[in-house]
CSV table of C-alpha atoms in Angstrom, one decimal:
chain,number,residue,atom,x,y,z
A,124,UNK,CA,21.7,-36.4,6.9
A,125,UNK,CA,19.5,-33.6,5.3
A,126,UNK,CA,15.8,-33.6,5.6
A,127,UNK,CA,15.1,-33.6,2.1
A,128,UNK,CA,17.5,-36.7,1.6
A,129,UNK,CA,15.1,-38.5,4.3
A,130,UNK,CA,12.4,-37.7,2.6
A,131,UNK,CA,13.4,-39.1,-0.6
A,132,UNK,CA,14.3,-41.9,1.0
A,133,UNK,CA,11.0,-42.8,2.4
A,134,UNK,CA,9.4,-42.0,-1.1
A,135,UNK,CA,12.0,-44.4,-2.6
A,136,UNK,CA,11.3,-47.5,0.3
A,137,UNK,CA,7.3,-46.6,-0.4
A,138,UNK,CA,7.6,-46.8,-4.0
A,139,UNK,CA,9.6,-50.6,-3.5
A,140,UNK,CA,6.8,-51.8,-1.5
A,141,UNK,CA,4.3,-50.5,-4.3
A,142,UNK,CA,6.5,-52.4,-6.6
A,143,UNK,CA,6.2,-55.8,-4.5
A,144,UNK,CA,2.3,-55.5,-5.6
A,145,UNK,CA,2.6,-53.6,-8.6
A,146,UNK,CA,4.7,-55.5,-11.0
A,147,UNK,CA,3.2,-59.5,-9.9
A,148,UNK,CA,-0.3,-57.6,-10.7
A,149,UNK,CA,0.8,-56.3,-13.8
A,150,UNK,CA,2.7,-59.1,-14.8
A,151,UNK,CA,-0.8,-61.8,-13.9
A,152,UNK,CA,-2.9,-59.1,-15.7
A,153,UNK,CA,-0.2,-58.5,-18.9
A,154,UNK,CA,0.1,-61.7,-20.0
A,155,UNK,CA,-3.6,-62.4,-20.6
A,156,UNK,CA,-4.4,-59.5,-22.0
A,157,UNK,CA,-1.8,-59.3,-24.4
A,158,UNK,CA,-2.9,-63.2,-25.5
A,159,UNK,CA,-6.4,-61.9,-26.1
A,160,UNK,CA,-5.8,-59.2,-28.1
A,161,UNK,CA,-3.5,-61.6,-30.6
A,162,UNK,CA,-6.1,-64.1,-30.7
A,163,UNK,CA,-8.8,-61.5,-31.1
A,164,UNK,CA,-6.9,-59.5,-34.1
A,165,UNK,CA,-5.7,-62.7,-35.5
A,166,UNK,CA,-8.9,-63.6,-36.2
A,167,UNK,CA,-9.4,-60.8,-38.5
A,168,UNK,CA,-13.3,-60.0,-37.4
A,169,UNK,CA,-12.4,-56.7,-36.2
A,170,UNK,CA,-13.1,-54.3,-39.2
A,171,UNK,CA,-9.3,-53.3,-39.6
A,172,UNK,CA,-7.5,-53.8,-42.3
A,173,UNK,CA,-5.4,-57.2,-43.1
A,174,UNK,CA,-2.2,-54.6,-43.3
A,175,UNK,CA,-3.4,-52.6,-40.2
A,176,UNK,CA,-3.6,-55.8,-38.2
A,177,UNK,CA,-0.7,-57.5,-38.9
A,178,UNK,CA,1.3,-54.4,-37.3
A,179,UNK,CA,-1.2,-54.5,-34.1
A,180,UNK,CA,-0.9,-58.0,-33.9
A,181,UNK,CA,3.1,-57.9,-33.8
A,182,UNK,CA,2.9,-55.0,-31.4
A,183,UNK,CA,0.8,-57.2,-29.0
A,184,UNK,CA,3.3,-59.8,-29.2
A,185,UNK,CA,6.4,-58.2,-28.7
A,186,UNK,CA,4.5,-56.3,-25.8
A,187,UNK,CA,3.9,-59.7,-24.3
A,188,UNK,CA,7.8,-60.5,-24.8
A,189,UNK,CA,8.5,-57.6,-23.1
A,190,UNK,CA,6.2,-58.6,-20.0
A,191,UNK,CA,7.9,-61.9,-19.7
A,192,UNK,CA,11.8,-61.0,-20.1
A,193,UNK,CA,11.5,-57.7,-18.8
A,194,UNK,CA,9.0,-57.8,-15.8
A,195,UNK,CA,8.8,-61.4,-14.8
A,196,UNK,CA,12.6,-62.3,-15.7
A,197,UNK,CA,13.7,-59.1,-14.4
A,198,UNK,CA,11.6,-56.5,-12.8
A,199,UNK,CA,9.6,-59.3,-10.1
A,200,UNK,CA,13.0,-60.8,-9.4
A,201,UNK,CA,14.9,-57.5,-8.1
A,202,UNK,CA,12.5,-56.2,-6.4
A,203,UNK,CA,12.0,-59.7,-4.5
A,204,UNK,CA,15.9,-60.6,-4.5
A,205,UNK,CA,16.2,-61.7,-1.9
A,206,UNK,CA,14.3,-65.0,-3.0
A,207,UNK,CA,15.6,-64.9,-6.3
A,208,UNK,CA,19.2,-64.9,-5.1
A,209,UNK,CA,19.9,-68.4,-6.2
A,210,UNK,CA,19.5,-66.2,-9.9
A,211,UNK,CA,23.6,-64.8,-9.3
A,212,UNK,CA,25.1,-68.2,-10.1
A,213,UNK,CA,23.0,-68.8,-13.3
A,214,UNK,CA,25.4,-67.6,-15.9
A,215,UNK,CA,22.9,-65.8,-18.6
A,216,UNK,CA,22.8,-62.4,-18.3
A,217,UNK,CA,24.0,-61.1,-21.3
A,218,UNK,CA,21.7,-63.3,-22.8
A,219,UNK,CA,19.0,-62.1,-21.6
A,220,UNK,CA,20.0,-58.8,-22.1
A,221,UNK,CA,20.5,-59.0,-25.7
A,222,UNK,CA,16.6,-60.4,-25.7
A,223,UNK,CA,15.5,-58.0,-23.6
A,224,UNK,CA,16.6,-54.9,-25.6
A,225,UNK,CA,15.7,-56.6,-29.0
A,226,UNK,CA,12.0,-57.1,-27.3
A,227,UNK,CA,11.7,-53.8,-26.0
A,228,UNK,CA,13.7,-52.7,-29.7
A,229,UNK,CA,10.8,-53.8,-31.4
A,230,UNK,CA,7.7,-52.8,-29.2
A,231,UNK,CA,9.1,-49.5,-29.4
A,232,UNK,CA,9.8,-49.5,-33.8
A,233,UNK,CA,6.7,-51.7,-34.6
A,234,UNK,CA,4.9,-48.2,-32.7
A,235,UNK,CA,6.8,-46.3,-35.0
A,236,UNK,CA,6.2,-48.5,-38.2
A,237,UNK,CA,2.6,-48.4,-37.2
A,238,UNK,CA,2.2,-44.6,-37.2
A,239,UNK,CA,4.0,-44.2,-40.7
A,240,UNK,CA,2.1,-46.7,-42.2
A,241,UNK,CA,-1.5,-44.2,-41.2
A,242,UNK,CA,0.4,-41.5,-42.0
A,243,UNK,CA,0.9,-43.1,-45.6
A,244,UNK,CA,-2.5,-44.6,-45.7
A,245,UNK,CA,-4.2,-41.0,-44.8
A,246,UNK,CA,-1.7,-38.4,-46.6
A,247,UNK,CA,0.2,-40.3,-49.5
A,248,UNK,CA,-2.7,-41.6,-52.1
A,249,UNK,CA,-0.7,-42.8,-54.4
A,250,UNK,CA,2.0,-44.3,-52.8
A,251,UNK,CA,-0.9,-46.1,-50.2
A,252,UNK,CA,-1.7,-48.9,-52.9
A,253,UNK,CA,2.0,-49.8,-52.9
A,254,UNK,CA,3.0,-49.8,-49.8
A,255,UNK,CA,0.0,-49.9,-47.3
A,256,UNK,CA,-0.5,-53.9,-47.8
A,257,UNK,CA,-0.4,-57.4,-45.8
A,258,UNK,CA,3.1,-58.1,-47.9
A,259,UNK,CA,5.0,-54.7,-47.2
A,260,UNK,CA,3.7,-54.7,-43.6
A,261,UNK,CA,5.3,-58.4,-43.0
A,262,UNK,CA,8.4,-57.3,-44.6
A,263,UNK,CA,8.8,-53.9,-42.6
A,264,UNK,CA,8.3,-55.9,-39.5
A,265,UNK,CA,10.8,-58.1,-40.3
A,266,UNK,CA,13.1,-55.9,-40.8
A,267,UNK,CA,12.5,-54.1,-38.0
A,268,UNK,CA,13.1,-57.4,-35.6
A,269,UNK,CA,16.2,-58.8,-37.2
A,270,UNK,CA,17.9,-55.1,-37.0
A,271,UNK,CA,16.9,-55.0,-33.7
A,272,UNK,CA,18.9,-58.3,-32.7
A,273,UNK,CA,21.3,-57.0,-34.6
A,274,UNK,CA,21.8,-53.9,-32.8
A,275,UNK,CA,21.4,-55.4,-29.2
A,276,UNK,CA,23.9,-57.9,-30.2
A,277,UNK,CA,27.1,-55.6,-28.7
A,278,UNK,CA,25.7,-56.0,-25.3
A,279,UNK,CA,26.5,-60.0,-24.9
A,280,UNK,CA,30.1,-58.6,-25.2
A,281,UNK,CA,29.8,-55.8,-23.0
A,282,UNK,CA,27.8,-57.0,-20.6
A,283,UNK,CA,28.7,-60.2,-17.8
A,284,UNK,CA,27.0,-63.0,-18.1
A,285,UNK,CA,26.3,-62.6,-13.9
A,286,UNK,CA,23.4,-61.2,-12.5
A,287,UNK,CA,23.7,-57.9,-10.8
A,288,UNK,CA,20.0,-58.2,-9.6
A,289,UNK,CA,19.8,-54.1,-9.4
A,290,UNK,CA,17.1,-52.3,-10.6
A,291,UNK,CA,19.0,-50.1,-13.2
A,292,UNK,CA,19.1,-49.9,-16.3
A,293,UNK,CA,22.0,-52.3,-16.7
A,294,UNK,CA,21.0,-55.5,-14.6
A,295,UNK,CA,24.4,-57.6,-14.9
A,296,UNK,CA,27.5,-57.1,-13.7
A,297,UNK,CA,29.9,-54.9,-15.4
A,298,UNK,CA,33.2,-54.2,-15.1
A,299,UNK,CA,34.3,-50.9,-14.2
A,300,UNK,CA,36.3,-50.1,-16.9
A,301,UNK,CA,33.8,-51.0,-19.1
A,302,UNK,CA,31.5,-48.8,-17.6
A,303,UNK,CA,34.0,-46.1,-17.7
A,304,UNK,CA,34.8,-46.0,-21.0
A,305,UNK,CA,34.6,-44.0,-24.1
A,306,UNK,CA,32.9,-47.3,-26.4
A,307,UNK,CA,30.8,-48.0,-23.8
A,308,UNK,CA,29.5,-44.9,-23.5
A,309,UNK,CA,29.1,-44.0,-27.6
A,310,UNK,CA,26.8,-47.7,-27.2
A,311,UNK,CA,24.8,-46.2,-24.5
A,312,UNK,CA,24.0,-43.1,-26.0
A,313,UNK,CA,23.2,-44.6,-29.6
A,314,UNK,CA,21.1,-46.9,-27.8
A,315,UNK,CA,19.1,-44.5,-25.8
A,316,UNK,CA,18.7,-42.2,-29.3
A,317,UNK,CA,17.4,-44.5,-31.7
A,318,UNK,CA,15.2,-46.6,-28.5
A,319,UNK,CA,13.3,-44.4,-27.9
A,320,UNK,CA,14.2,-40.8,-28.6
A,321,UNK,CA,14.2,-40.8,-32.5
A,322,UNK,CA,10.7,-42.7,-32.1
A,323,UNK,CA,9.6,-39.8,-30.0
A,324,UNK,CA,10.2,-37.8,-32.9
A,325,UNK,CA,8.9,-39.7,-35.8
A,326,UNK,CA,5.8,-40.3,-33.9
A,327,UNK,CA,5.2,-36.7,-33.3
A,328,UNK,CA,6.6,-35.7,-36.9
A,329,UNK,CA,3.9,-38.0,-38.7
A,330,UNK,CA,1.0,-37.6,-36.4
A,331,UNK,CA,1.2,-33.5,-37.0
A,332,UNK,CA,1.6,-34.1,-40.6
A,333,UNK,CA,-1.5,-36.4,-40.4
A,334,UNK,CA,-3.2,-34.2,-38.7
A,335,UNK,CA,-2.5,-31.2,-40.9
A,336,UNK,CA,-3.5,-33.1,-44.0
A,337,UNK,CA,-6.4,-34.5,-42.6
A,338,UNK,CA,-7.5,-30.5,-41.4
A,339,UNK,CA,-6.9,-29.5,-45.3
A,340,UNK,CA,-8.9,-32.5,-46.6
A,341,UNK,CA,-11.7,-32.0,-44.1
A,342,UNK,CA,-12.1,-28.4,-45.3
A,343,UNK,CA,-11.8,-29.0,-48.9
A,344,UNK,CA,-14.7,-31.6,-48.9
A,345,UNK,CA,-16.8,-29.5,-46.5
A,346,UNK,CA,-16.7,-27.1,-49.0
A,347,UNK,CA,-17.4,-29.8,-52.2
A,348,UNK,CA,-19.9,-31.2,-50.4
A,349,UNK,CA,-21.9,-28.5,-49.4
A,350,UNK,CA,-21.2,-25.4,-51.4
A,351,UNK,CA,-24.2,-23.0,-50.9
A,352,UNK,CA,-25.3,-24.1,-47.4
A,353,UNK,CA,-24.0,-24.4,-44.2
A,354,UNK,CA,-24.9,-27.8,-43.8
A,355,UNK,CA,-22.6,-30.5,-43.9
A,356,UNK,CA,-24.5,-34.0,-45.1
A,357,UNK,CA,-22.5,-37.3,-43.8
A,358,UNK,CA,-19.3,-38.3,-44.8
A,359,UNK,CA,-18.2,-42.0,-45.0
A,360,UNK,CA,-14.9,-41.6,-45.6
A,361,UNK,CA,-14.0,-38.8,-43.3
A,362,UNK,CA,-16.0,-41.1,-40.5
A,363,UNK,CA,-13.6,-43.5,-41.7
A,364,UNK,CA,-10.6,-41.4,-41.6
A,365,UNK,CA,-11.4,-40.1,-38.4
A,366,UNK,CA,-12.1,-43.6,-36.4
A,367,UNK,CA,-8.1,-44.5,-37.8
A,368,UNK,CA,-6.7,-41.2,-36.2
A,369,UNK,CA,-8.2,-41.4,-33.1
A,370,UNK,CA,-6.5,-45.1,-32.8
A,371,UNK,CA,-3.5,-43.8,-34.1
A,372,UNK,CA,-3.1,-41.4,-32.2
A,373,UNK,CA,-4.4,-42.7,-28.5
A,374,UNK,CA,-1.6,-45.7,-29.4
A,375,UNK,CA,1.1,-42.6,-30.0
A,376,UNK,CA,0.3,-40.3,-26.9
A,377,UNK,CA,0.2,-43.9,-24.8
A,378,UNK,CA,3.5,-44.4,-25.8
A,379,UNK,CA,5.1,-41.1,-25.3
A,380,UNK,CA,3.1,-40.6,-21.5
A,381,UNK,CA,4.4,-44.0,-20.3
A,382,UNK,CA,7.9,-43.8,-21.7
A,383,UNK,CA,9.1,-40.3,-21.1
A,384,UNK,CA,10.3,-40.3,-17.3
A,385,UNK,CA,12.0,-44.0,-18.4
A,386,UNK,CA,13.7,-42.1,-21.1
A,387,UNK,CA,14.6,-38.5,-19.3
A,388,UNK,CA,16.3,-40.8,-16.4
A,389,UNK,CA,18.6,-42.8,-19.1
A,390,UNK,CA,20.0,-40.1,-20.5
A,391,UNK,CA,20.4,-38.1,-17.4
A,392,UNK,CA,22.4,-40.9,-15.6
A,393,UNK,CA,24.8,-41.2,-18.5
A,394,UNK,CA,25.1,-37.9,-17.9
A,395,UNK,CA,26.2,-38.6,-14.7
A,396,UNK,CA,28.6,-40.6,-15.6
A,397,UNK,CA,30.1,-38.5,-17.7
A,398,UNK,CA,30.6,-36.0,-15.5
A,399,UNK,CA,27.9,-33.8,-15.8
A,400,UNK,CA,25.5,-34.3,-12.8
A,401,UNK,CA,21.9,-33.4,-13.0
A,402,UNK,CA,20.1,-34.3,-9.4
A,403,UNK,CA,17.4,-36.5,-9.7
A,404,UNK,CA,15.8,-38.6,-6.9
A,405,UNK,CA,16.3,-42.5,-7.4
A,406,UNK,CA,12.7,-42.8,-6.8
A,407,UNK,CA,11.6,-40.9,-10.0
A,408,UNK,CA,13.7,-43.7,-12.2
A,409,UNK,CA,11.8,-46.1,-10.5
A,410,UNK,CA,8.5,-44.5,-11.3
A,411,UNK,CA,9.7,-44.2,-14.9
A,412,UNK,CA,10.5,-48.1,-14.6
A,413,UNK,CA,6.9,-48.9,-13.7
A,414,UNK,CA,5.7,-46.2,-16.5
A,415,UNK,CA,7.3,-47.8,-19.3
A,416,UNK,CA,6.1,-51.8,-18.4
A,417,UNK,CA,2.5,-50.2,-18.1
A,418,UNK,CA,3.1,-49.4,-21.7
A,419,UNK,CA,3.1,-53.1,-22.5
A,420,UNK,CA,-0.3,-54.0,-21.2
A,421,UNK,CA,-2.5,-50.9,-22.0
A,422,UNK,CA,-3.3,-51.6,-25.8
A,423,UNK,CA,-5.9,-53.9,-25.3
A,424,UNK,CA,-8.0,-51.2,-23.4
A,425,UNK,CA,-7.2,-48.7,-26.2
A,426,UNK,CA,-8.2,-51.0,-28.7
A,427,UNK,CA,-11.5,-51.8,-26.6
A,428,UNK,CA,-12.4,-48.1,-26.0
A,429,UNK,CA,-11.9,-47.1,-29.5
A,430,UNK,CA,-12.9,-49.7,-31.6
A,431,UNK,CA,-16.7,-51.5,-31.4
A,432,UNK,CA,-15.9,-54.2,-33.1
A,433,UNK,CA,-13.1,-55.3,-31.4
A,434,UNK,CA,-15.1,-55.4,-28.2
A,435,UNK,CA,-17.6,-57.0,-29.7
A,436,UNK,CA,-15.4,-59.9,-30.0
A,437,UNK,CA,-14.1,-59.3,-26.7
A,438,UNK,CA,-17.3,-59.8,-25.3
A,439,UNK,CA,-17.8,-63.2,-27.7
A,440,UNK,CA,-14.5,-64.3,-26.2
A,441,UNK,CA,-15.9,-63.8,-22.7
A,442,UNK,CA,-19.1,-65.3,-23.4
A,443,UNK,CA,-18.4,-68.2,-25.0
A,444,UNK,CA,-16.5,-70.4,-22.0
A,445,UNK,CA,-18.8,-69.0,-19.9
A,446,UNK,CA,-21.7,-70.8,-21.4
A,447,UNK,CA,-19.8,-73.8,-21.8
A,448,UNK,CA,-19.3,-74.0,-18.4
A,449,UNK,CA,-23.7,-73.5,-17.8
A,450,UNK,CA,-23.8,-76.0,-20.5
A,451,UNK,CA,-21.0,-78.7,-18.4
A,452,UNK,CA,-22.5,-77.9,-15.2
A,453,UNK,CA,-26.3,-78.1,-16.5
């Protein structure tokens, strides 16, 4: 037994233990958070557009589905099997798979839907009164989730409905043909494209378009605004413009950072598969596991750091049971 094997080894065994704290603490602190920021942008007190909210309020709650089926149904009990053993006789698991995919599916497009909707609202004037509205956004959305049932729906038939309790990407039992063969493969692959390697790409295409528009528009009205001088007076709707991007795009570089590894390891172990090995320690996939569930509960911070009156009501919402509770106890 090499060295470096050993060593890998003990990387892997200390990242399970981190795990046995990590994913109960992120799943106690997940939940919560993701509750607050639906009640808080459902209440439509935060400045943001009615359009605008409606797609942060459905990527909160399909970040929230993803914290239930994928860290508490899943993640918490693998990494503690043995006390969720009793879990292999409960024929389901292509159920939840299906749910699982579909949840993650969405939190991933919604992202997407998200950045092209800025990217409309900032660089396409004339098609932004058509399509930037409450309406379109609740119809894109939609779409979006019943494709992504749609989609996920293959893996009920090519999954078992028995645990496997592994942590891998698949998490039921599947027969080794199955695994083995050409269809399954094609699935796997098309899955692992369009979730999440095309958004990777759309996300990055529209942000530098955004960002080159917004660089052309900033220099045009510089100049309009202050032709003879070097002095730039105010500028409302660049402030504007500006507060949006920096949203936009804190959301889309916290969802490329924390999905990346996830993604680089699914591909790779098809790969594998398929006869073309690429060495990569077991513990890195894990990392990238813990990566991408992070994803799921970090939006509430970004929406906290960069908008003011989103805290604001944060702070309300903090406030208020706290003096009700002065008020019961006095």
């Amino acid at each position: 037994m090499s060295l470096s094997f050993l060593i890998k080894l003990q990387i892997l065994w200390a990242i399970n233990d981190i795990q046995k704290i990590y994913f109960p603490i992120l799943a106690a602190f997940g939940v919560p958070v993701n509750v607050v920021t639906i009640v808080i942008l459902s209440r439509g007190k935060c400045g943001l557009s009615k359009c605008v909210t409606r797609y942060l309020v459905a990527m909160a709650a399909a970040d929230l589905l993803v914290v239930i089926i994928d860290l508490i149904l899943r993640q918490i009990p693998i990494i503690y099997r043995e006390q969720f053993s009793f879990l292999r006789v409960i024929r389901m698991c292509n159920i939840h798979a299906v749910l699982l995919y579909a949840a993650t599916d969405c939190s991933v497009w919604f992202t997407v839907t998200f950045t092209f909707d800025r990217f409309v609202a900032i660089c396409c004037q004339k098609l932004k009164t058509k399509y930037c509205t409450e309406k379109t956004a609740a119809v894109v959305l939609g779409t979006v989730t019943v494709l992504s049932g749609l989609k996920n729906i293959l893996w009920y038939f090519l999954y078992t409905n028995e645990y496997w309790l592994s942590n891998s990407p698949w998490f039921c039992r599947v027969s080794r043909g199955v695994a083995h063969s050409l269809v399954w493969t094609i699935i796997e692959l098309m899955h692992y494209i369009l979730t999440p390697f095309i958004p990777f790409l759309l996300i990055v295409l529209f942000n530098v378009l955004t960002v080159r528009h917004i660089l052309v528009a900033s220099r045009a009205r510089r100049r309009l605004r202050s032709p003879n001088s070097g002095e730039c007076p105010s500028d409302p709707e660049m402030e504007n413009r500006r507060n949006s991007i920096i949203l936009l795009f804190v959301i889309s570089g916290n969802f490329i950072l924390l999905w990346v590894v996830f993604t680089a390891c699914s591909i790779l172990r098809r790969l594998d598969y398929l006869g073309y090995p690429v060495p990569l320690p077991t513990f890195v996939r894990e990392i990238g596991f813990m990566l991408q569930l992070l994803s799921c509960c970090t939006n509430t911070f970004i929406y906290a750091v960069t908008q003011r009156k989103f805290r604001e009501e944060l702070r309300n919402g903090v406030k208020y049971p706290l003096a009700m509770m002065v008020k019961l106890i006095r």
